PDB file of C-alpha atoms in Angstrom:
ATOM      1  CA  MET A   1      19.038  -5.977  42.900  1.00 43.00           C
ATOM      2  CA  ALA A   2      19.720  -6.672  39.357  1.00 45.00           C
ATOM      3  CA  ASP A   3      20.629  -3.010  38.442  1.00 50.00           C
ATOM      4  CA  ARG A   4      20.595   0.376  40.078  1.00 74.00           C
ATOM      5  CA  HIS A   5      19.769   2.524  37.095  1.00 87.00           C
ATOM      6  CA  LEU A   6      16.114   3.279  35.989  1.00 93.00           C
ATOM      7  CA  GLU A   7      15.041   1.391  32.826  1.00 95.00           C
ATOM      8  CA  PRO A   8      14.763   4.205  30.077  1.00 94.00           C
ATOM      9  CA  ASP A   9      11.482   5.802  29.956  1.00 95.00           C
ATOM     10  CA  THR A  10      10.688   5.042  26.192  1.00 97.00           C
ATOM     11  CA  ALA A  11       7.530   5.512  24.259  1.00 97.00           C
ATOM     12  CA  THR A  12       7.371   1.282  24.221  1.00 97.00           C
ATOM     13  CA  LEU A  13       7.628   1.522  28.004  1.00 96.00           C
ATOM     14  CA  ARG A  14       4.835   4.213  28.218  1.00 97.00           C
ATOM     15  CA  ALA A  15       2.753   1.840  25.704  1.00 97.00           C
ATOM     16  CA  ARG A  16       2.841  -0.910  28.160  1.00 97.00           C
ATOM     17  CA  TRP A  17       2.594   0.792  31.575  1.00 97.00           C
ATOM     18  CA  GLY A  18       1.286   4.055  31.099  1.00 97.00           C
ATOM     19  CA  ASN A  19      -2.026   3.137  32.252  1.00 97.00           C
ATOM     20  CA  PHE A  20      -1.146   1.015  35.052  1.00 98.00           C
ATOM     21  CA  ALA A  21      -3.909   0.735  37.865  1.00 98.00           C
ATOM     22  CA  TRP A  22      -4.602  -1.422  40.973  1.00 98.00           C
ATOM     23  CA  THR A  23      -6.470  -4.418  40.320  1.00 98.00           C
ATOM     24  CA  ALA A  24      -9.666  -4.748  42.199  1.00 98.00           C
ATOM     25  CA  GLU A  25      -7.919  -6.880  44.867  1.00 98.00           C
ATOM     26  CA  ASN A  26      -4.924  -4.539  45.040  1.00 98.00           C
ATOM     27  CA  ALA A  27      -7.048  -1.342  45.264  1.00 98.00           C
ATOM     28  CA  ALA A  28      -8.396  -2.910  48.565  1.00 98.00           C
ATOM     29  CA  LYS A  29      -5.113  -3.758  49.910  1.00 98.00           C
ATOM     30  CA  ALA A  30      -3.586  -0.204  48.958  1.00 98.00           C
ATOM     31  CA  LYS A  31      -6.884   1.293  50.748  1.00 98.00           C
ATOM     32  CA  GLU A  32      -6.272  -0.617  53.612  1.00 98.00           C
ATOM     33  CA  ILE A  33      -2.263   0.022  53.678  1.00 98.00           C
ATOM     34  CA  VAL A  34      -3.088   3.894  53.554  1.00 98.00           C
ATOM     35  CA  ALA A  35      -5.364   3.601  56.312  1.00 97.00           C
ATOM     36  CA  ARG A  36      -2.871   2.502  58.672  1.00 96.00           C
ATOM     37  CA  TYR A  37      -1.236   5.845  58.742  1.00 97.00           C
ATOM     38  CA  PRO A  38      -2.263   8.969  60.820  1.00 95.00           C
ATOM     39  CA  ASP A  39      -3.970  11.692  58.974  1.00 93.00           C
ATOM     40  CA  GLY A  40      -1.334  13.751  57.150  1.00 93.00           C
ATOM     41  CA  ARG A  41       1.123  10.876  56.989  1.00 95.00           C
ATOM     42  CA  GLN A  42      -0.471   8.927  54.295  1.00 95.00           C
ATOM     43  CA  ARG A  43       2.844   9.419  52.330  1.00 97.00           C
ATOM     44  CA  SER A  44       4.646   7.026  54.747  1.00 97.00           C
ATOM     45  CA  ALA A  45       2.797   4.329  52.863  1.00 98.00           C
ATOM     46  CA  VAL A  46       5.085   4.749  49.875  1.00 98.00           C
ATOM     47  CA  MET A  47       7.240   1.682  50.716  1.00 98.00           C
ATOM     48  CA  PRO A  48       4.575  -0.999  51.394  1.00 98.00           C
ATOM     49  CA  LEU A  49       2.787   0.599  48.034  1.00 98.00           C
ATOM     50  CA  LEU A  50       5.786   0.211  45.747  1.00 98.00           C
ATOM     51  CA  ASP A  51       6.037  -3.408  46.999  1.00 98.00           C
ATOM     52  CA  LEU A  52       2.517  -3.779  46.087  1.00 98.00           C
ATOM     53  CA  ALA A  53       3.085  -2.409  42.748  1.00 98.00           C
ATOM     54  CA  GLN A  54       6.277  -4.294  42.024  1.00 98.00           C
ATOM     55  CA  ARG A  55       4.237  -7.530  42.814  1.00 98.00           C
ATOM     56  CA  GLN A  56       1.378  -6.773  40.634  1.00 98.00           C
ATOM     57  CA  VAL A  57       3.918  -6.084  37.569  1.00 98.00           C
ATOM     58  CA  GLY A  58       5.451  -9.268  38.533  1.00 98.00           C
ATOM     59  CA  ALA A  59       2.141 -11.207  38.731  1.00 97.00           C
ATOM     60  CA  GLU A  60       1.401  -9.530  34.997  1.00 97.00           C
ATOM     61  CA  THR A  61       4.703 -10.557  33.444  1.00 97.00           C
ATOM     62  CA  ASN A  62       5.189 -13.779  35.406  1.00 96.00           C
ATOM     63  CA  THR A  63       8.582 -12.602  36.905  1.00 97.00           C
ATOM     64  CA  GLN A  64       9.417 -11.505  40.241  1.00 96.00           C
ATOM     65  CA  GLY A  65       8.270  -7.836  39.310  1.00 97.00           C
ATOM     66  CA  TRP A  66       9.956  -4.448  39.043  1.00 97.00           C
ATOM     67  CA  LEU A  67       9.088  -0.850  38.957  1.00 98.00           C
ATOM     68  CA  PRO A  68       8.678   0.947  35.627  1.00 98.00           C
ATOM     69  CA  ILE A  69       8.782   4.838  35.504  1.00 98.00           C
ATOM     70  CA  PRO A  70       4.922   5.298  34.988  1.00 98.00           C
ATOM     71  CA  VAL A  71       3.998   2.747  37.829  1.00 98.00           C
ATOM     72  CA  MET A  72       6.261   4.985  40.145  1.00 98.00           C
ATOM     73  CA  GLU A  73       4.358   7.935  39.005  1.00 98.00           C
ATOM     74  CA  PHE A  74       1.162   6.163  39.449  1.00 98.00           C
ATOM     75  CA  VAL A  75       2.070   5.338  43.214  1.00 98.00           C
ATOM     76  CA  ALA A  76       3.343   9.148  43.404  1.00 98.00           C
ATOM     77  CA  ALA A  77      -0.211  10.433  42.445  1.00 98.00           C
ATOM     78  CA  TYR A  78      -1.819   7.755  44.575  1.00 98.00           C
ATOM     79  CA  LEU A  79      -0.183   9.276  47.565  1.00 98.00           C
ATOM     80  CA  ASP A  80      -0.090  12.988  46.160  1.00 97.00           C
ATOM     81  CA  MET A  81       3.659  13.190  46.610  1.00 97.00           C
ATOM     82  CA  PRO A  82       6.259  14.299  44.030  1.00 98.00           C
ATOM     83  CA  ILE A  83       7.631  11.562  41.863  1.00 98.00           C
ATOM     84  CA  ILE A  84      11.330  12.270  42.824  1.00 97.00           C
ATOM     85  CA  ARG A  85      10.443  11.253  46.359  1.00 97.00           C
ATOM     86  CA  VAL A  86       9.109   8.103  45.052  1.00 98.00           C
ATOM     87  CA  VAL A  87      12.033   7.424  42.850  1.00 97.00           C
ATOM     88  CA  GLU A  88      14.429   8.342  45.759  1.00 97.00           C
ATOM     89  CA  VAL A  89      12.791   5.555  47.928  1.00 97.00           C
ATOM     90  CA  ALA A  90      12.645   3.135  45.108  1.00 97.00           C
ATOM     91  CA  SER A  91      16.178   3.704  44.095  1.00 95.00           C
ATOM     92  CA  PHE A  92      17.961   3.500  47.576  1.00 94.00           C
ATOM     93  CA  TYR A  93      16.183   0.313  48.798  1.00 92.00           C
ATOM     94  CA  THR A  94      17.507  -2.781  46.838  1.00 89.00           C
ATOM     95  CA  MET A  95      13.989  -4.723  47.558  1.00 92.00           C
ATOM     96  CA  TYR A  96      12.622  -2.749  44.606  1.00 96.00           C
ATOM     97  CA  ASN A  97      13.809  -3.828  41.105  1.00 95.00           C
ATOM     98  CA  LEU A  98      14.186  -0.748  38.550  1.00 96.00           C
ATOM     99  CA  VAL A  99      14.776  -3.054  35.763  1.00 95.00           C
ATOM    100  CA  PRO A 100      13.237  -6.050  34.225  1.00 96.00           C
ATOM    101  CA  VAL A 101      14.160  -9.235  36.311  1.00 96.00           C
ATOM    102  CA  GLY A 102      13.434 -12.965  35.616  1.00 97.00           C
ATOM    103  CA  ARG A 103      10.809 -15.391  37.015  1.00 97.00           C
ATOM    104  CA  PHE A 104      13.486 -15.992  39.701  1.00 98.00           C
ATOM    105  CA  HIS A 105      15.710 -13.266  41.002  1.00 97.00           C
ATOM    106  CA  VAL A 106      18.744 -15.321  42.484  1.00 97.00           C
ATOM    107  CA  GLN A 107      20.603 -13.120  44.868  1.00 96.00           C
ATOM    108  CA  VAL A 108      23.834 -14.448  46.087  1.00 97.00           C
ATOM    109  CA  CYS A 109      25.638 -13.296  49.145  1.00 96.00           C
ATOM    110  CA  GLY A 110      29.248 -12.534  48.778  1.00 94.00           C
ATOM    111  CA  THR A 111      30.096 -10.908  51.953  1.00 95.00           C
ATOM    112  CA  THR A 112      32.967 -12.616  54.229  1.00 95.00           C
ATOM    113  CA  PRO A 113      31.184 -15.047  56.266  1.00 95.00           C
ATOM    114  CA  CYS A 114      29.234 -16.354  53.127  1.00 96.00           C
ATOM    115  CA  MET A 115      32.569 -16.145  51.051  1.00 95.00           C
ATOM    116  CA  LEU A 116      34.754 -18.139  53.573  1.00 96.00           C
ATOM    117  CA  ARG A 117      31.975 -20.864  53.623  1.00 95.00           C
ATOM    118  CA  GLY A 118      31.811 -21.320  49.805  1.00 96.00           C
ATOM    119  CA  SER A 119      29.917 -18.535  47.902  1.00 97.00           C
ATOM    120  CA  ASP A 120      32.236 -18.657  45.189  1.00 97.00           C
ATOM    121  CA  ASP A 121      31.377 -22.019  44.429  1.00 97.00           C
ATOM    122  CA  ILE A 122      27.558 -21.150  44.607  1.00 98.00           C
ATOM    123  CA  LEU A 123      28.397 -18.458  41.909  1.00 97.00           C
ATOM    124  CA  ALA A 124      30.058 -20.951  39.838  1.00 97.00           C
ATOM    125  CA  ALA A 125      26.825 -23.170  40.027  1.00 97.00           C
ATOM    126  CA  CYS A 126      24.943 -20.431  39.006  1.00 97.00           C
ATOM    127  CA  LYS A 127      27.378 -19.649  36.081  1.00 97.00           C
ATOM    128  CA  LYS A 128      27.085 -23.411  34.983  1.00 96.00           C
ATOM    129  CA  ARG A 129      23.374 -22.822  34.367  1.00 95.00           C
ATOM    130  CA  GLY A 130      24.060 -19.690  32.152  1.00 96.00           C
ATOM    131  CA  MET A 131      23.414 -17.223  34.718  1.00 97.00           C
ATOM    132  CA  HIS A 132      26.006 -13.978  34.726  1.00 96.00           C
ATOM    133  CA  LYS A 133      25.721 -11.212  37.397  1.00 94.00           C
ATOM    134  CA  GLY A 134      23.801  -8.557  36.398  1.00 91.00           C
ATOM    135  CA  HIS A 135      21.861 -10.321  33.659  1.00 94.00           C
ATOM    136  CA  THR A 136      18.701 -12.204  32.979  1.00 96.00           C
ATOM    137  CA  THR A 137      19.046 -15.410  31.268  1.00 97.00           C
ATOM    138  CA  GLU A 138      17.357 -15.582  27.730  1.00 95.00           C
ATOM    139  CA  ASP A 139      14.642 -18.071  28.842  1.00 95.00           C
ATOM    140  CA  GLY A 140      13.697 -15.202  31.289  1.00 96.00           C
ATOM    141  CA  LEU A 141      13.981 -17.658  34.216  1.00 97.00           C
ATOM    142  CA  TRP A 142      16.928 -16.476  36.196  1.00 98.00           C
ATOM    143  CA  THR A 143      18.479 -12.971  36.994  1.00 97.00           C
ATOM    144  CA  LEU A 144      21.398 -13.170  39.148  1.00 97.00           C
ATOM    145  CA  THR A 145      22.809 -10.533  41.495  1.00 94.00           C
ATOM    146  CA  GLU A 146      25.751 -10.664  43.861  1.00 94.00           C
ATOM    147  CA  VAL A 147      24.798  -8.860  47.210  1.00 92.00           C
ATOM    148  CA  GLU A 148      26.066  -7.733  50.407  1.00 90.00           C
ATOM    149  CA  CYS A 149      25.142  -9.398  53.668  1.00 92.00           C
ATOM    150  CA  MET A 150      21.536 -10.514  54.068  1.00 91.00           C
ATOM    151  CA  GLY A 151      22.002 -11.469  57.626  1.00 91.00           C
ATOM    152  CA  ASN A 152      22.119 -15.121  57.484  1.00 92.00           C
ATOM    153  CA  CYS A 153      25.985 -15.416  58.665  1.00 94.00           C
ATOM    154  CA  ALA A 154      25.340 -18.384  61.104  1.00 92.00           C
ATOM    155  CA  SER A 155      24.136 -20.604  58.191  1.00 94.00           C
ATOM    156  CA  ALA A 156      26.298 -19.491  55.404  1.00 95.00           C
ATOM    157  CA  PRO A 157      26.656 -19.405  52.563  1.00 97.00           C
ATOM    158  CA  MET A 158      23.112 -18.359  51.649  1.00 97.00           C
ATOM    159  CA  VAL A 159      20.981 -16.963  48.380  1.00 98.00           C
ATOM    160  CA  GLN A 160      17.553 -15.233  48.422  1.00 97.00           C
ATOM    161  CA  ILE A 161      15.456 -16.182  45.657  1.00 98.00           C
ATOM    162  CA  ASN A 162      12.475 -13.885  45.276  1.00 96.00           C
ATOM    163  CA  ASP A 163      10.730 -13.909  48.629  1.00 95.00           C
ATOM    164  CA  ASP A 164      12.889 -17.079  50.501  1.00 96.00           C
ATOM    165  CA  ASN A 165      16.036 -17.541  51.851  1.00 97.00           C
ATOM    166  CA  TYR A 166      18.034 -20.595  51.356  1.00 98.00           C
ATOM    167  CA  GLU A 167      20.862 -21.478  53.690  1.00 97.00           C
ATOM    168  CA  ASP A 168      23.549 -23.869  54.400  1.00 96.00           C
ATOM    169  CA  LEU A 169      24.137 -24.514  50.824  1.00 97.00           C
ATOM    170  CA  THR A 170      26.577 -26.231  48.711  1.00 97.00           C
ATOM    171  CA  ALA A 171      26.635 -26.233  44.963  1.00 97.00           C
ATOM    172  CA  ASP A 172      24.764 -29.569  44.939  1.00 97.00           C
ATOM    173  CA  ARG A 173      22.071 -28.440  47.237  1.00 98.00           C
ATOM    174  CA  LEU A 174      21.566 -24.944  45.422  1.00 98.00           C
ATOM    175  CA  ASP A 175      21.201 -27.260  42.136  1.00 98.00           C
ATOM    176  CA  THR A 176      18.397 -29.187  44.123  1.00 98.00           C
ATOM    177  CA  VAL A 177      16.727 -25.868  44.832  1.00 98.00           C
ATOM    178  CA  LEU A 178      17.186 -24.353  41.391  1.00 98.00           C
ATOM    179  CA  ASP A 179      15.924 -27.619  39.658  1.00 98.00           C
ATOM    180  CA  ALA A 180      12.763 -27.704  41.721  1.00 98.00           C
ATOM    181  CA  LEU A 181      11.933 -24.156  41.162  1.00 97.00           C
ATOM    182  CA  ALA A 182      12.475 -24.669  37.445  1.00 97.00           C
ATOM    183  CA  ALA A 183      10.120 -27.566  37.567  1.00 97.00           C
ATOM    184  CA  GLY A 184       7.228 -25.342  39.338  1.00 96.00           C
ATOM    185  CA  GLN A 185       7.432 -26.793  42.721  1.00 97.00           C
ATOM    186  CA  THR A 186       8.285 -25.063  46.186  1.00 96.00           C
ATOM    187  CA  PRO A 187      11.620 -26.403  47.610  1.00 97.00           C
ATOM    188  CA  LYS A 188      12.096 -25.828  51.296  1.00 96.00           C
ATOM    189  CA  ALA A 189      13.260 -22.569  52.605  1.00 96.00           C
ATOM    190  CA  GLY A 190      15.710 -21.801  55.364  1.00 95.00           C
ATOM    191  CA  THR A 191      18.694 -24.009  55.974  1.00 95.00           C
ATOM    192  CA  GLN A 192      19.313 -27.123  53.953  1.00 96.00           C
ATOM    193  CA  GLU A 193      21.406 -28.722  56.516  1.00 93.00           C
ATOM    194  CA  PRO A 194      19.628 -32.000  57.226  1.00 91.00           C
ATOM    195  CA  GLY A 195      18.439 -32.234  60.901  1.00 85.00           C
ATOM    196  CA  ARG A 196      18.860 -28.412  61.340  1.00 86.00           C
ATOM    197  CA  HIS A 197      15.777 -26.208  61.873  1.00 82.00           C
ATOM    198  CA  THR A 198      17.129 -22.618  62.155  1.00 82.00           C
ATOM    199  CA  VAL A 199      20.476 -21.580  63.338  1.00 81.00           C
ATOM    200  CA  GLU A 200      21.319 -23.686  66.180  1.00 79.00           C
ATOM    201  CA  PRO A 201      24.805 -25.090  66.467  1.00 79.00           C
ATOM    202  CA  LEU A 202      25.313 -28.076  63.770  1.00 78.00           C
ATOM    203  CA  GLY A 203      25.807 -30.637  66.617  1.00 76.00           C
ATOM    204  CA  GLY A 204      22.772 -29.490  68.563  1.00 74.00           C
ATOM    205  CA  PRO A 205      22.445 -27.163  71.114  1.00 73.00           C
ATOM    206  CA  THR A 206      25.292 -26.811  73.973  1.00 80.00           C
ATOM    207  CA  THR A 207      23.387 -24.658  76.196  1.00 79.00           C
ATOM    208  CA  LEU A 208      19.926 -24.361  77.358  1.00 78.00           C
ATOM    209  CA  LYS A 209      19.071 -27.912  76.182  1.00 78.00           C
ATOM    210  CA  GLU A 210      16.084 -28.253  78.282  1.00 79.00           C
ATOM    211  CA  MET A 211      14.644 -25.704  76.121  1.00 75.00           C
ATOM    212  CA  VAL A 212      14.711 -27.818  72.750  1.00 73.00           C
ATOM    213  CA  SER A 213      11.232 -29.536  73.258  1.00 78.00           C
ATOM    214  CA  ALA A 214       9.525 -27.649  75.857  1.00 83.00           C
ATOM    215  CA  ASN A 215       9.817 -24.485  77.822  1.00 85.00           C
ATOM    216  CA  HIS A 216      11.997 -24.620  80.779  1.00 84.00           C
ATOM    217  CA  ASP A 217      12.164 -22.270  83.931  1.00 85.00           C
ATOM    218  CA  TYR A 218      15.946 -21.903  84.426  1.00 82.00           C
ATOM    219  CA  ARG A 219      15.561 -19.363  87.066  1.00 85.00           C
ATOM    220  CA  LYS A 220      15.339 -21.701  90.134  1.00 82.00           C
ATOM    221  CA  GLU A 221      18.877 -22.751  88.888  1.00 80.00           C
ATOM    222  CA  TRP A 222      20.587 -19.679  89.036  1.00 75.00           C
TER     223      TRP A 222
END
């Protein structure tokens, strides 16, 4: 998350986002989302609707997206719930951005496994590009955040950029990913280690080897 404070609710903010409403496409999606929940439980849709709203803001601003107060008020009214309840959800979960972010939100894991595997080098590579933690670059391209564990310890170090994870990184591999994104390309997500597909051992599997290319029933061998 770029920052956990709310963007000030100013007249300028109201002028830009005070008339927020779903696009026709998102209105249909919102209706489908709410329909997943039983009668009387429609407020449970607040999380997917906040995500939908953030993505719509992102599409309108060519960024990852964020949640201005008027947009959260729109979601609250849509679900007939108090605005404070919506703000509580948005401010608790770091998947929601509370302040404007760049086109690409670079979230670098700095927890122990990633740190031991070189996350300091990853942060240094970001700094060389003009990124600073908690800030967006002047060109609006990058927002840098250091985050806690995101569950890719077996393929550390890793970063999450918008919706994708990039793992088994080095400074050079991260540069390749960032160069591709800046050029409007879609770099391969997941592990960046050649020959590695998920989080199998770097030298190949050491057990259940017959499962590599096909299903294998081991029960008769036990």
